[in-house]
Short mmCIF file of C-alpha atoms in Angstrom, two decimals:
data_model
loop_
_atom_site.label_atom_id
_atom_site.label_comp_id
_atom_site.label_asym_id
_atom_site.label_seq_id
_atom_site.Cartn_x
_atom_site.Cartn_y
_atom_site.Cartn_z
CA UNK P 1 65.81 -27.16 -87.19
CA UNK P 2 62.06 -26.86 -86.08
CA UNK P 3 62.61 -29.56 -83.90
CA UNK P 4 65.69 -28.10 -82.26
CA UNK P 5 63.80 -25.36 -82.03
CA UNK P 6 60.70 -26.58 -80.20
CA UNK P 7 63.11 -28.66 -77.58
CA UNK P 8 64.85 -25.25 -76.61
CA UNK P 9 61.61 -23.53 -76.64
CA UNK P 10 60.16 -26.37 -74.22
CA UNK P 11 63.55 -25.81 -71.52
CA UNK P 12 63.02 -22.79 -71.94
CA UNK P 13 58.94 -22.83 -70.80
CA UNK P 14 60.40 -25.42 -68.01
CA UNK P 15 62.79 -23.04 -66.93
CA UNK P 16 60.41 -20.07 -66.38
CA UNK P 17 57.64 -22.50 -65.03
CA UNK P 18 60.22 -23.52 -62.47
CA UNK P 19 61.59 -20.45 -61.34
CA UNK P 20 57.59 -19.13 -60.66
CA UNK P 21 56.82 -22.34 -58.86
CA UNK P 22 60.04 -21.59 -56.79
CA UNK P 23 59.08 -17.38 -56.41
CA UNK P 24 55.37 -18.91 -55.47
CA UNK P 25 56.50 -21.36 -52.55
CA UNK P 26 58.91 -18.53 -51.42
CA UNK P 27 55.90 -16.08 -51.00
CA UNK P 28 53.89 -18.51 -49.53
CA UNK P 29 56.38 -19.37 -47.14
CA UNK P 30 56.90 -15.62 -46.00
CA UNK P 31 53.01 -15.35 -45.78
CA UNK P 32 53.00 -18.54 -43.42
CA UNK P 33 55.96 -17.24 -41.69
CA UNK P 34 54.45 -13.74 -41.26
CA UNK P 35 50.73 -15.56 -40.69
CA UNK P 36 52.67 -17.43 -37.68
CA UNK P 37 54.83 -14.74 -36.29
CA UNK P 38 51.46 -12.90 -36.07
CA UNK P 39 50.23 -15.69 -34.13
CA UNK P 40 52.92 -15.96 -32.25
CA UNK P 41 53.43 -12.23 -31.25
CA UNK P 42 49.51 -12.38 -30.49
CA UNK P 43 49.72 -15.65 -27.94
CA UNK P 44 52.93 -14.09 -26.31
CA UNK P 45 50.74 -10.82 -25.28
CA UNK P 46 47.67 -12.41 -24.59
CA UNK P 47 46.94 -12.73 -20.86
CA UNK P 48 46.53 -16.16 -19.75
CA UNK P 49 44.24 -16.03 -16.52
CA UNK P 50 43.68 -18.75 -13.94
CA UNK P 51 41.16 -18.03 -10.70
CA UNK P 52 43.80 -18.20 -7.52
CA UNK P 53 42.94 -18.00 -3.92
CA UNK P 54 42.00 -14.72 -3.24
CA UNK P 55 43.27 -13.41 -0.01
CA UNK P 56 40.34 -13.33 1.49
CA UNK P 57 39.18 -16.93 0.87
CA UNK P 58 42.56 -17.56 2.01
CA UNK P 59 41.93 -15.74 5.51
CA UNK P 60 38.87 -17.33 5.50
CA UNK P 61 40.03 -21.30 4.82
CA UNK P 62 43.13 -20.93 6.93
CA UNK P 63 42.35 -19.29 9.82
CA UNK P 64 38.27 -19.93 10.49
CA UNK P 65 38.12 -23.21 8.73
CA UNK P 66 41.32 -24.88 9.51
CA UNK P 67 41.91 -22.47 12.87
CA UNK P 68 45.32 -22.04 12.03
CA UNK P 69 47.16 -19.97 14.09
CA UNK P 70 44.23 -18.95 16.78
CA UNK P 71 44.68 -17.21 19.64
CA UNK P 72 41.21 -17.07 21.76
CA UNK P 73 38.79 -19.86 22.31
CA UNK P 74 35.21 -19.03 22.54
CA UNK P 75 33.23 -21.76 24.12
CA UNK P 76 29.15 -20.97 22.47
CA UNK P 77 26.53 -23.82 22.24
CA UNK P 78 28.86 -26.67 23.71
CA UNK P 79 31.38 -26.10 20.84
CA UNK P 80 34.80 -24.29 21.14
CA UNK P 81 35.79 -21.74 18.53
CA UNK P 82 38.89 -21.44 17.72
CA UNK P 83 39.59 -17.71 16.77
CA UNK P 84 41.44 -14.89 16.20
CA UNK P 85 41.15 -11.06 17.93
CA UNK P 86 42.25 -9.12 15.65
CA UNK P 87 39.41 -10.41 13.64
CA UNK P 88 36.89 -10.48 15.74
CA UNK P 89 37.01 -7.68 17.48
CA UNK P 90 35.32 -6.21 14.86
CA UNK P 91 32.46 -7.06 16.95
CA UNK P 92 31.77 -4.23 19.59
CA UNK P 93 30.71 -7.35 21.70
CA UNK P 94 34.25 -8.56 21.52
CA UNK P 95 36.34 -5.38 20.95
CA UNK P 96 35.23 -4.54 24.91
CA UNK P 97 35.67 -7.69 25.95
CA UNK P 98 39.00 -7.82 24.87
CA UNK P 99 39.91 -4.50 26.14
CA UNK P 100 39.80 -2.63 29.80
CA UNK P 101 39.89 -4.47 32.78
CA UNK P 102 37.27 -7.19 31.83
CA UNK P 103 38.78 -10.55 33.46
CA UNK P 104 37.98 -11.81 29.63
CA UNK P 105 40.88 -9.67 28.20
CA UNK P 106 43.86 -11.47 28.97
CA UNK P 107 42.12 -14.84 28.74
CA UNK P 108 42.79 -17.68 26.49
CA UNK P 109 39.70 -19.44 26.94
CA UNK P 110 36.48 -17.55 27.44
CA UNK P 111 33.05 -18.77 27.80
CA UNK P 112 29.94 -16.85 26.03
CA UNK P 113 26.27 -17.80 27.35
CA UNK P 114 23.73 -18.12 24.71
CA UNK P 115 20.55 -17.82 26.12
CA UNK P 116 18.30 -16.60 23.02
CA UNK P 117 17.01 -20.35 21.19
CA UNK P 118 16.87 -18.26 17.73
CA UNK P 119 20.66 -18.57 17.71
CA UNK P 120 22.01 -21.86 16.70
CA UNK P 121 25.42 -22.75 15.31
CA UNK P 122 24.59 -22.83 11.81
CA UNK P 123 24.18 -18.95 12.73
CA UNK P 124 27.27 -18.83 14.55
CA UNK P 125 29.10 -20.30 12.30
CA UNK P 126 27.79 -17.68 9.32
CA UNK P 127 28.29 -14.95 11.78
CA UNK P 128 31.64 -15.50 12.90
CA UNK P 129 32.73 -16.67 9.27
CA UNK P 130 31.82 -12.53 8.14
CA UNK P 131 34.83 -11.40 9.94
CA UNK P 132 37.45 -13.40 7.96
CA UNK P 133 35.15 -12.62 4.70
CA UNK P 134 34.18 -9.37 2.54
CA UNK P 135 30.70 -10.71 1.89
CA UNK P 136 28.26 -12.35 4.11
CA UNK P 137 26.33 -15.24 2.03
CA UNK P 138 22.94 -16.81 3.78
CA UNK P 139 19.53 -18.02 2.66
CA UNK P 140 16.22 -15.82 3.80
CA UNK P 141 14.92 -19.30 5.19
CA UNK P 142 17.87 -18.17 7.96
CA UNK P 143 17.43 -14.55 8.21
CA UNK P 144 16.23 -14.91 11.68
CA UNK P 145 18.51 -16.55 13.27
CA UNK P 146 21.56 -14.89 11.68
CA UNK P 147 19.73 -11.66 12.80
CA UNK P 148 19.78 -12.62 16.48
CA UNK P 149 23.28 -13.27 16.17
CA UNK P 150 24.14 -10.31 14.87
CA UNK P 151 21.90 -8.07 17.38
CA UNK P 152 23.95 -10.33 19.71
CA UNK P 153 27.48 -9.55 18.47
CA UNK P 154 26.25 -6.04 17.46
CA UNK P 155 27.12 -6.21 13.76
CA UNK P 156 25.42 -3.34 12.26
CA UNK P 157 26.35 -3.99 8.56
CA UNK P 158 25.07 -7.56 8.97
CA UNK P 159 21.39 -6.54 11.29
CA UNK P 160 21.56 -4.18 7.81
CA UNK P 161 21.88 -6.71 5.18
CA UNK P 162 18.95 -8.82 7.57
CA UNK P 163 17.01 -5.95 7.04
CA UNK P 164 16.56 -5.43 3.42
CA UNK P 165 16.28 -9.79 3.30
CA UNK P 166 13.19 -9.83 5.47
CA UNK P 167 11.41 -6.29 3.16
CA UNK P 168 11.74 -8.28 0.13
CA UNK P 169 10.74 -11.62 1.24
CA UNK P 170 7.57 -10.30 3.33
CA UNK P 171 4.92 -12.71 2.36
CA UNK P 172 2.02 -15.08 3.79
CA UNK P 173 4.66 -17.76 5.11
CA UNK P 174 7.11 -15.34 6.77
CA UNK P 175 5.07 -11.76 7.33
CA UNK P 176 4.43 -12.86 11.70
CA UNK P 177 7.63 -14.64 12.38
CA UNK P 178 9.29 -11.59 10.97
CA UNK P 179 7.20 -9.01 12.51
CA UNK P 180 7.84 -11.28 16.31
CA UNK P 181 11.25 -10.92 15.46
CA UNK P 182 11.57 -7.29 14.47
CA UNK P 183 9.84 -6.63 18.29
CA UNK P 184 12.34 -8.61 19.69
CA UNK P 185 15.32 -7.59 18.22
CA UNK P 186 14.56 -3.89 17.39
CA UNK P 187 14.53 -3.42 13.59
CA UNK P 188 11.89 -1.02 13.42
CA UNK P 189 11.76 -0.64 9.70
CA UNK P 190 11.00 -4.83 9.32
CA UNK P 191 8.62 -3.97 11.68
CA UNK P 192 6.69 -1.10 9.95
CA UNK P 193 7.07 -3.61 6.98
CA UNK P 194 5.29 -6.39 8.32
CA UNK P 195 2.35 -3.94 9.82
CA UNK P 196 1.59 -2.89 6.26
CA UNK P 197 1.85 -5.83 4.90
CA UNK P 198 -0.63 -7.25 7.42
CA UNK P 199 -2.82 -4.39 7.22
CA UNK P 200 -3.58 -4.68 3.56
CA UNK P 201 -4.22 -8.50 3.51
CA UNK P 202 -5.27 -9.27 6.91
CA UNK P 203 -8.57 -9.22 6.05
CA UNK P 204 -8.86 -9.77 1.96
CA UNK P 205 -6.47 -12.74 2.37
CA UNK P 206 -5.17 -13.86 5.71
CA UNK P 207 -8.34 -14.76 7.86
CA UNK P 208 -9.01 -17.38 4.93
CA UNK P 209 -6.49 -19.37 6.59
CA UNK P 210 -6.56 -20.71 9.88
CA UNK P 211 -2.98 -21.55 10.73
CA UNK P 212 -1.83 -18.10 9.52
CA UNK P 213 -4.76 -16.49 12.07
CA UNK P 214 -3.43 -18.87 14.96
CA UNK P 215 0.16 -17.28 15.11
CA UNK P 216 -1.26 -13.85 15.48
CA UNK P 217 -1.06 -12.75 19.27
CA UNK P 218 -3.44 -10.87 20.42
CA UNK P 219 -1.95 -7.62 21.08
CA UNK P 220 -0.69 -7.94 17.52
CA UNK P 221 -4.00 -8.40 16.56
CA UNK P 222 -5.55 -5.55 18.73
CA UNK P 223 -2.99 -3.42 16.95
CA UNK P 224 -3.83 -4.16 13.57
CA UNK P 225 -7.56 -3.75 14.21
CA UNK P 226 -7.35 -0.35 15.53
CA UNK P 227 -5.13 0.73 12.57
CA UNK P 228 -6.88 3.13 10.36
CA UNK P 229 -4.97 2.01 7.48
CA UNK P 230 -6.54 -1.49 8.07
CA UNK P 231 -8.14 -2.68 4.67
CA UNK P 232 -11.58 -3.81 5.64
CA UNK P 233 -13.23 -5.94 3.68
CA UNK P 234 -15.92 -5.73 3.12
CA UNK P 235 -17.50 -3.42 6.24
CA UNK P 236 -16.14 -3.11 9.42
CA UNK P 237 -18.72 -5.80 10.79
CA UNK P 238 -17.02 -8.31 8.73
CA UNK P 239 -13.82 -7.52 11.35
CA UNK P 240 -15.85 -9.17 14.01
CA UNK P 241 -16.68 -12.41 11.50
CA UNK P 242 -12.77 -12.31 11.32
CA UNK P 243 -12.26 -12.15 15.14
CA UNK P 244 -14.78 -15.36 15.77
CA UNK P 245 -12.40 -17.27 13.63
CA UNK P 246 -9.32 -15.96 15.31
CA UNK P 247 -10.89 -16.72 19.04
CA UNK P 248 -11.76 -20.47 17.37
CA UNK P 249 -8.60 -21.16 16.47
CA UNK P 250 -7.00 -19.97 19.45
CA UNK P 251 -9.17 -21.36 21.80
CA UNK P 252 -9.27 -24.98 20.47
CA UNK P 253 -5.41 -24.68 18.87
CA UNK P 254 -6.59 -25.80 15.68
CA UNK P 255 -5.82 -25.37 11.71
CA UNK P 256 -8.90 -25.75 10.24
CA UNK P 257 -12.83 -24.33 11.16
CA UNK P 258 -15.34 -27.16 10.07
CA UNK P 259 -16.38 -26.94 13.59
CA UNK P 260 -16.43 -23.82 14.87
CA UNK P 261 -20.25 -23.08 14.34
CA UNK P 262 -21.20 -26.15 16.35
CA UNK P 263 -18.27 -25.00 18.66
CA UNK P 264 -20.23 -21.08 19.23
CA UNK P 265 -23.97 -23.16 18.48
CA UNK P 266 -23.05 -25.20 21.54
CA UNK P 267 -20.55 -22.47 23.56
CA UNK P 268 -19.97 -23.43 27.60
CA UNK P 269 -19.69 -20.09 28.45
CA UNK P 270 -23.03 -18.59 30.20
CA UNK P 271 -21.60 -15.06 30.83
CA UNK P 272 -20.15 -13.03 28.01
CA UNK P 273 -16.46 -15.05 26.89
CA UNK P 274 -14.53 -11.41 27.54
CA UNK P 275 -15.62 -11.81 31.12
CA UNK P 276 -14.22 -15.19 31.81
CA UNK P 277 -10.76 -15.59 32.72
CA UNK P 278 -9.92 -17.50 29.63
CA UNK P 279 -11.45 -14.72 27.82
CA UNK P 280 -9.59 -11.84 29.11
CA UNK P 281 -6.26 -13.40 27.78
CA UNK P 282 -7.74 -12.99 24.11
CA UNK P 283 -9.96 -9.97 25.08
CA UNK P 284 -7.13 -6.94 23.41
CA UNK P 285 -8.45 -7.13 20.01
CA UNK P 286 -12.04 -7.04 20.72
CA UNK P 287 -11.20 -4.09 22.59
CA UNK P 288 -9.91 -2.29 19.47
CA UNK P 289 -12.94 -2.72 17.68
CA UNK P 290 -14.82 0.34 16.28
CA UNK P 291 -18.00 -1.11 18.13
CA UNK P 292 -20.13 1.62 16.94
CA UNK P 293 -20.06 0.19 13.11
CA UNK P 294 -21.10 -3.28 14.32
CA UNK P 295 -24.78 -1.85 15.30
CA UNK P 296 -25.68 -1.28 12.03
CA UNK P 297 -28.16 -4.59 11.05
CA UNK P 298 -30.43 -5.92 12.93
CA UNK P 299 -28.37 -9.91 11.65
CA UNK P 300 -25.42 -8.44 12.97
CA UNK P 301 -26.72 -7.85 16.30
CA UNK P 302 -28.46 -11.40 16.39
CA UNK P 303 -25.06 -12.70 15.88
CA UNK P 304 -23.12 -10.64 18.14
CA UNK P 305 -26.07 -11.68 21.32
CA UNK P 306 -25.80 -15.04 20.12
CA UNK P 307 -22.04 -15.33 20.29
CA UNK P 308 -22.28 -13.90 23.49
CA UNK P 309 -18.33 -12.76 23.32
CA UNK P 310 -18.64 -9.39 23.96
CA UNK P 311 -19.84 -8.00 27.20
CA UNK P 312 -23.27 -6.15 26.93
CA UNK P 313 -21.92 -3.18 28.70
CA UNK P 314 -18.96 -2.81 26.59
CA UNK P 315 -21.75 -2.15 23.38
CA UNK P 316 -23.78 0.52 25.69
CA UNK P 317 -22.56 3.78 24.45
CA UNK P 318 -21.65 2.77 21.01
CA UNK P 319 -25.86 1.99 21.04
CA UNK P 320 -26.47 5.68 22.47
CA UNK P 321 -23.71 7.28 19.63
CA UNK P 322 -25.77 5.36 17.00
CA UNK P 323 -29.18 6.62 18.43
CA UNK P 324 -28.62 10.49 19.05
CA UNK P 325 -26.70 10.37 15.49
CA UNK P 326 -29.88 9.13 13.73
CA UNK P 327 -32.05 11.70 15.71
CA UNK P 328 -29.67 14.16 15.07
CA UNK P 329 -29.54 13.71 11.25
CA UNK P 330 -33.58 13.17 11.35
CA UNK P 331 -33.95 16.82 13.37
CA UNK P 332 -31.36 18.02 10.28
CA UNK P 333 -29.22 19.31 12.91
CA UNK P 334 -26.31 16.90 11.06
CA UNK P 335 -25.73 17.16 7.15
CA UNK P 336 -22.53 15.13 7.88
CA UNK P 337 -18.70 16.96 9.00
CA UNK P 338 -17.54 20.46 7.74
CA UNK P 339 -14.04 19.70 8.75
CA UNK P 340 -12.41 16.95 11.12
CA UNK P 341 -8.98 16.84 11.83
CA UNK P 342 -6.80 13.72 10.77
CA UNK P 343 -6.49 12.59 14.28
CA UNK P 344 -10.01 12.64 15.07
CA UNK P 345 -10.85 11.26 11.60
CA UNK P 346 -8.33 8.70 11.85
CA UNK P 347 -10.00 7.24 15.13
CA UNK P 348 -13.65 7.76 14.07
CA UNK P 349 -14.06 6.97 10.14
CA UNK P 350 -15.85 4.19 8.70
CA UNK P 351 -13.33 1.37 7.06
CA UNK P 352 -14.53 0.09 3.62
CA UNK P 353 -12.78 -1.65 0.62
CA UNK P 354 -13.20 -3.99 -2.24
CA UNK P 355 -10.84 -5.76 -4.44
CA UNK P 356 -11.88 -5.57 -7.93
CA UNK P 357 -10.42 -8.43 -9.72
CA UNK P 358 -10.13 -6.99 -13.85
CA UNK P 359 -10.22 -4.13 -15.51
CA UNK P 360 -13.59 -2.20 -16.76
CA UNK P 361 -16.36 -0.78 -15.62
CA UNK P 362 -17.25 -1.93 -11.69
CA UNK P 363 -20.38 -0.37 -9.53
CA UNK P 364 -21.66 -1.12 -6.15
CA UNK P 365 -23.31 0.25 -3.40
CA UNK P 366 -22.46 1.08 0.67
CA UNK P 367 -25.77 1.24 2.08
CA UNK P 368 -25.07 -0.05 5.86
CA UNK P 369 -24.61 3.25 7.22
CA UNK P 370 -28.12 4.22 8.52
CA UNK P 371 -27.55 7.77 8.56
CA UNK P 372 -29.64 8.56 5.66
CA UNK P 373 -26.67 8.29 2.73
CA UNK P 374 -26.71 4.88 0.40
CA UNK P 375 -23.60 5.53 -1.32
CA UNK P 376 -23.04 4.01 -5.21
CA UNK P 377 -19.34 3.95 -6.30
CA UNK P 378 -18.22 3.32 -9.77
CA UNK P 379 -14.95 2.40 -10.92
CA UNK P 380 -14.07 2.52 -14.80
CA UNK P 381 -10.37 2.36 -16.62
CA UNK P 382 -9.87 6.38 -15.75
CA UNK P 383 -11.48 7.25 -12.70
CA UNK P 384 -13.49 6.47 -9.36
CA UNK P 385 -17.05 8.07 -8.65
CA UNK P 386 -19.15 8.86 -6.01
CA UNK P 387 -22.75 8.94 -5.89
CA UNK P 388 -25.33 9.95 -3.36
CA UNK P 389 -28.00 7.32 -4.38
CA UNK P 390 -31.88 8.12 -3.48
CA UNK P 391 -34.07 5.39 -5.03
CA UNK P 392 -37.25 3.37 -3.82
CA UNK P 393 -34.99 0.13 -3.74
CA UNK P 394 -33.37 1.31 -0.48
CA UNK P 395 -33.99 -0.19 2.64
CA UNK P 396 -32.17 2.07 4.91
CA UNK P 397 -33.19 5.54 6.89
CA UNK P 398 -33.45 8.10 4.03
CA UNK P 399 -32.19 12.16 4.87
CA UNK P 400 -34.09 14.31 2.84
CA UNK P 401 -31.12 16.94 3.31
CA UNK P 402 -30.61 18.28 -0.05
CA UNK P 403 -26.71 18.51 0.24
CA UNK P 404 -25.06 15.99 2.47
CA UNK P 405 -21.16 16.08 3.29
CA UNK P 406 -18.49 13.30 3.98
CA UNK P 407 -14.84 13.67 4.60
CA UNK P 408 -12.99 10.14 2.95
CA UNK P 409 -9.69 9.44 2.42
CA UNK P 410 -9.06 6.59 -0.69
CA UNK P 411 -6.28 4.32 -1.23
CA UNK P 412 -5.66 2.35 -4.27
CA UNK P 413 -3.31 -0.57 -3.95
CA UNK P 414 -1.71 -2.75 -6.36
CA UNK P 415 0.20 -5.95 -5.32
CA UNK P 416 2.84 -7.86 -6.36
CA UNK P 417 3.33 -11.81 -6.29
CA UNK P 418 4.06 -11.90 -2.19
CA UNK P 419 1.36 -9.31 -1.72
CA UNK P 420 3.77 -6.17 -0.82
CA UNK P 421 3.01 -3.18 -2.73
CA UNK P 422 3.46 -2.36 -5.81
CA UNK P 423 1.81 0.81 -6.69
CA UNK P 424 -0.53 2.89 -4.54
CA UNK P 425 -2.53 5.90 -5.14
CA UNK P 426 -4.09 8.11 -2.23
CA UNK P 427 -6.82 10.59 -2.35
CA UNK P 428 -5.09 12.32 0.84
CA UNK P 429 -8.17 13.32 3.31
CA UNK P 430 -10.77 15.40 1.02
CA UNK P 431 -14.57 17.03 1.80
CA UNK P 432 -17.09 16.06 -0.70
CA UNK P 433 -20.02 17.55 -0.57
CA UNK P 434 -23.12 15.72 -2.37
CA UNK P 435 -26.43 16.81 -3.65
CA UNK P 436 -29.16 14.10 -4.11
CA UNK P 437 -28.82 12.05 -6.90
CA UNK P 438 -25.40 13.79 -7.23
CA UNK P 439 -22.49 11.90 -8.96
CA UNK P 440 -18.81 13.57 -8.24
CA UNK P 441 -15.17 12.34 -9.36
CA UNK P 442 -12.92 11.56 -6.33
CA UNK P 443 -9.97 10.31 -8.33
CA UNK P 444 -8.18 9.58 -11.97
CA UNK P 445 -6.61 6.92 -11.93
CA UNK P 446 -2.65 6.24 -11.98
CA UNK P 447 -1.77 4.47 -15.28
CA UNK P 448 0.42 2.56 -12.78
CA UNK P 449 -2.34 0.81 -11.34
CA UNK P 450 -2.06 -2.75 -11.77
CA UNK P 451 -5.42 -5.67 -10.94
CA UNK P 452 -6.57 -7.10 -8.52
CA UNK P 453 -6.90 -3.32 -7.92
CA UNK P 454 -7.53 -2.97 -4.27
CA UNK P 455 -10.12 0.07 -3.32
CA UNK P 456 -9.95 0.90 0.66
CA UNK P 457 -12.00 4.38 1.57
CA UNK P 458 -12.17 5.34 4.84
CA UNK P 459 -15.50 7.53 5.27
CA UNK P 460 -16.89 9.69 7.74
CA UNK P 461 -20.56 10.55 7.33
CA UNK P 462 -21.76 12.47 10.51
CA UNK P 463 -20.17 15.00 12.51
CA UNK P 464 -18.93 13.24 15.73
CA UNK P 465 -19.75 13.86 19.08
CA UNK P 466 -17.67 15.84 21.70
CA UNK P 467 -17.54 13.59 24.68
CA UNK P 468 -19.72 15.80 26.85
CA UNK P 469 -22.31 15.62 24.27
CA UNK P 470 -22.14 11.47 24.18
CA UNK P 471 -22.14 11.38 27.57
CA UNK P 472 -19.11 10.04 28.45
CA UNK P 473 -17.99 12.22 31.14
CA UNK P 474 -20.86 12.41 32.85
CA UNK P 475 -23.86 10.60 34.20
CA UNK P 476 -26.38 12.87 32.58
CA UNK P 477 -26.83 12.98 28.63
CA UNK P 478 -26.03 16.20 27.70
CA UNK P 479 -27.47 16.56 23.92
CA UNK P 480 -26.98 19.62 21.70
CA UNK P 481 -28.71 20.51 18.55
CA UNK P 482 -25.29 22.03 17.27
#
């Protein structure tokens, strides 16, 4: 009995077991059914993408690259173009040529002299490509040269995109070739560009180098010099020291200046250089020169009669300024300008900078003025300070004025890797008015400021003379105690 009993309760156990083995597979198999219908449903409403032609690229591969279908030959640099009107008379160039009674307009053929060397075909081909194309791809190495094809063809949108290229690739390598080209092809803002770009490094970082120096012309150069945003460093003396190197290089079309002592020790020229004819090609940017601030040390005059460049008459009545100025300011008839507009200060201030390389606390001195101020300027993390320095360690012509005023206008300049701006603060033309031994705050500094910190002042120290009163006008020095 209990073994009947145990083989019926055994089926029985088999039984069950079996039927929850079979309700198991059955729920697995509607979970992997539903699992892969899920799947399924997802892959059937997913988007499957694949990068076609675009319409565009089409245009551009059928009908530039493969000239399918063209309908006007252009004949440019020996090579024929086969093109297409409708396209390219997005050109104003071609749009009236193709139009009114111009012989061209019902031509097949049609020839188009290129006269300007800047264009080549790689340009051409660029150039003309941009009509069959929304975008306009090119390296800045070729900015140039697609720009004179585009003045050419008159292609605003493309002299615009040439534009912003050449402002953010401004730099040591490219700064002249851009400005020459700007002239030439009227972009005024690359020009403006360029110009400040060469006025802030002209000087701290550009007459270092020979080669650069030799592609500056010389009315480029005469136009820089007279600039008062020029940054001198360090006084405007040191402008001349820049100019000898300039004449070297230009003279003897060299790169480098390991002989261009020997060349000035042993010069050919027995009359001043300016007065040769070979002289008076270079002569522009001498003539810009604030001659005036070059009289200021007896060395600097040694140099300037040994270099014999500049004519001795061209130096006469920037010696007579500097003389009735000093007896002016000795007769304390002068305690330096009440007020000077920014035209006349513009033309007669004194150019001064220096580049201070780190933060922290930097002091030096101006003492080459000889009009009785020795000026000490401190820089520090917040602020820039003026001082009116008397001491027993100066060697210049002391004013015993006991308030002395200048009019100075400061720029601080921070630049990034190509040397273009980056941050500048400006004092804006202000009157400061110093006591002896006085020490006054001219600016806080922007927490913007980045170093090399770049500190141009332009400074006037004496009230200038009217022309009458230099002179000028007349034969007759006419001198006022005003």
């Amino acid at each position: 009995m209990g073994s009947y009993m145990s083989r019926v309760l055994t089926a029985s156990n088999s039984a069950v077991n079996s039927v929850c083995r079979t309700r198991k597979r059955k729920i697995i198999e509607e979970d992997e059914f539903e699992s892969e219908s899920r799947f399924i449903e997802k892959t059937m409403h997913t988007p499957k993408r694949r990068k076609l032609l675009s319409t565009a690229q089409y245009i551009y591969k059928t009908l530039f690259l493969e000239e399918k279908a063209s309908d006007i030959t252009v004949l440019m640099l020996g090579k024929p173009w086969r093109l297409h009107k409708v396209y390219i008379s997005q050109s104003p160039y071609f749009s009236s040529m193709f139009s009114g009674s111009w012989r061209e307009a019902n031509e097949k053929v049609v020839r188009v002299e290129i006269t300007d060397p800047i264009i080549t075909l790689e340009s051409l081909t660029v150039v003309l490509g941009s009509f069959y194309q929304d975008e306009i791809n090119f390296e800045p190495k070729d900015v140039i040269s697609i720009l004179a094809t585009a003045t050419l063809f008159q292609l605003q949108g493309i002299i615009d995109q040439c534009t912003e290229t050449m402002a953010e690739t401004t730099n040591m390598k490219t700064v002249v070739s851009y400005y020459n080209a700007a002239v030439s092809y009227g972009v005024p803002k690359v020009k403006n560009t360029c110009k400040k770009w060469l006025e802030i490094n002209l000087m701290d970082h550009g007459w270092q180098h020979p080669k650069f120096l030799r592609e500056i012309s010389p009315c480029l150069m005469a136009e820089l010099i007279a600039s008062p945003e020029l940054v001198v460093m360090q006084t405007e003396f040191c402008i001349y020291m820049m100019l000898r190197v300039w004449l070297f290089v230009h003279m003897q079309n060299a790169d480098d200046t390991s002989q261009m002592e020997e060349f000035f020790k042993n010069r050919t020229w027995t009359e001043a250089f300016l007065n040769t004819k070979e002289g008076q090609e270079l002569a522009a940017p001498f003539k810009s020169l604030r001659k005036k601030y070059l009289l200021m040390n007896v060395q600097d005059i040694k140099i300037l009669q040994d270099d014999n460049i500049i004519p001795e008459d061209w130096l006469y009545q920037s010696y007579k300024e500097q003389w009735l100025h000093i007896l002016r300011i000795d007769a304390n008839k002068d305690t330096g300008p009440k007020e000077l507009s920014k035209e006349d200060f513009a033309k007669e201030c004194f150019r001064c900078a220096r580049c201070i390389d780190r933060p922290g606390e930097h002091v030096w001195r101006w003492t080459a003025f000889h009009f009785g101020l020795d000026i000490v300027v401190t820089l520090d993390l917040t602020s820039l300070r003026f001082k009116r320095h008397i001491g027993i360690d100066s060697e210049h012509i002391k004013a015993n004025h006991s308030k002395h005023s200048i009019i100075l206008k400061v720029n601080l300049i921070s630049l990034n890797e190509q040397r273009q701006i980056k941050n500048l603060q400006t004092s804006g033309q202000i009157r400061l008015s110093l006591h002896k031994s006085e020490d006054k705050q001219v600016m806080c500094l922007d927490k913007e400021l980045t170093y090399p910190l770049i500190v141009s002042v332009n400074m006037q120290v004496v009230t200038p003379f009217s022309r009458s009163e230099s002179g000028q006008d007349t034969n007759i020095t006419v001198f006022t105690n005003t």
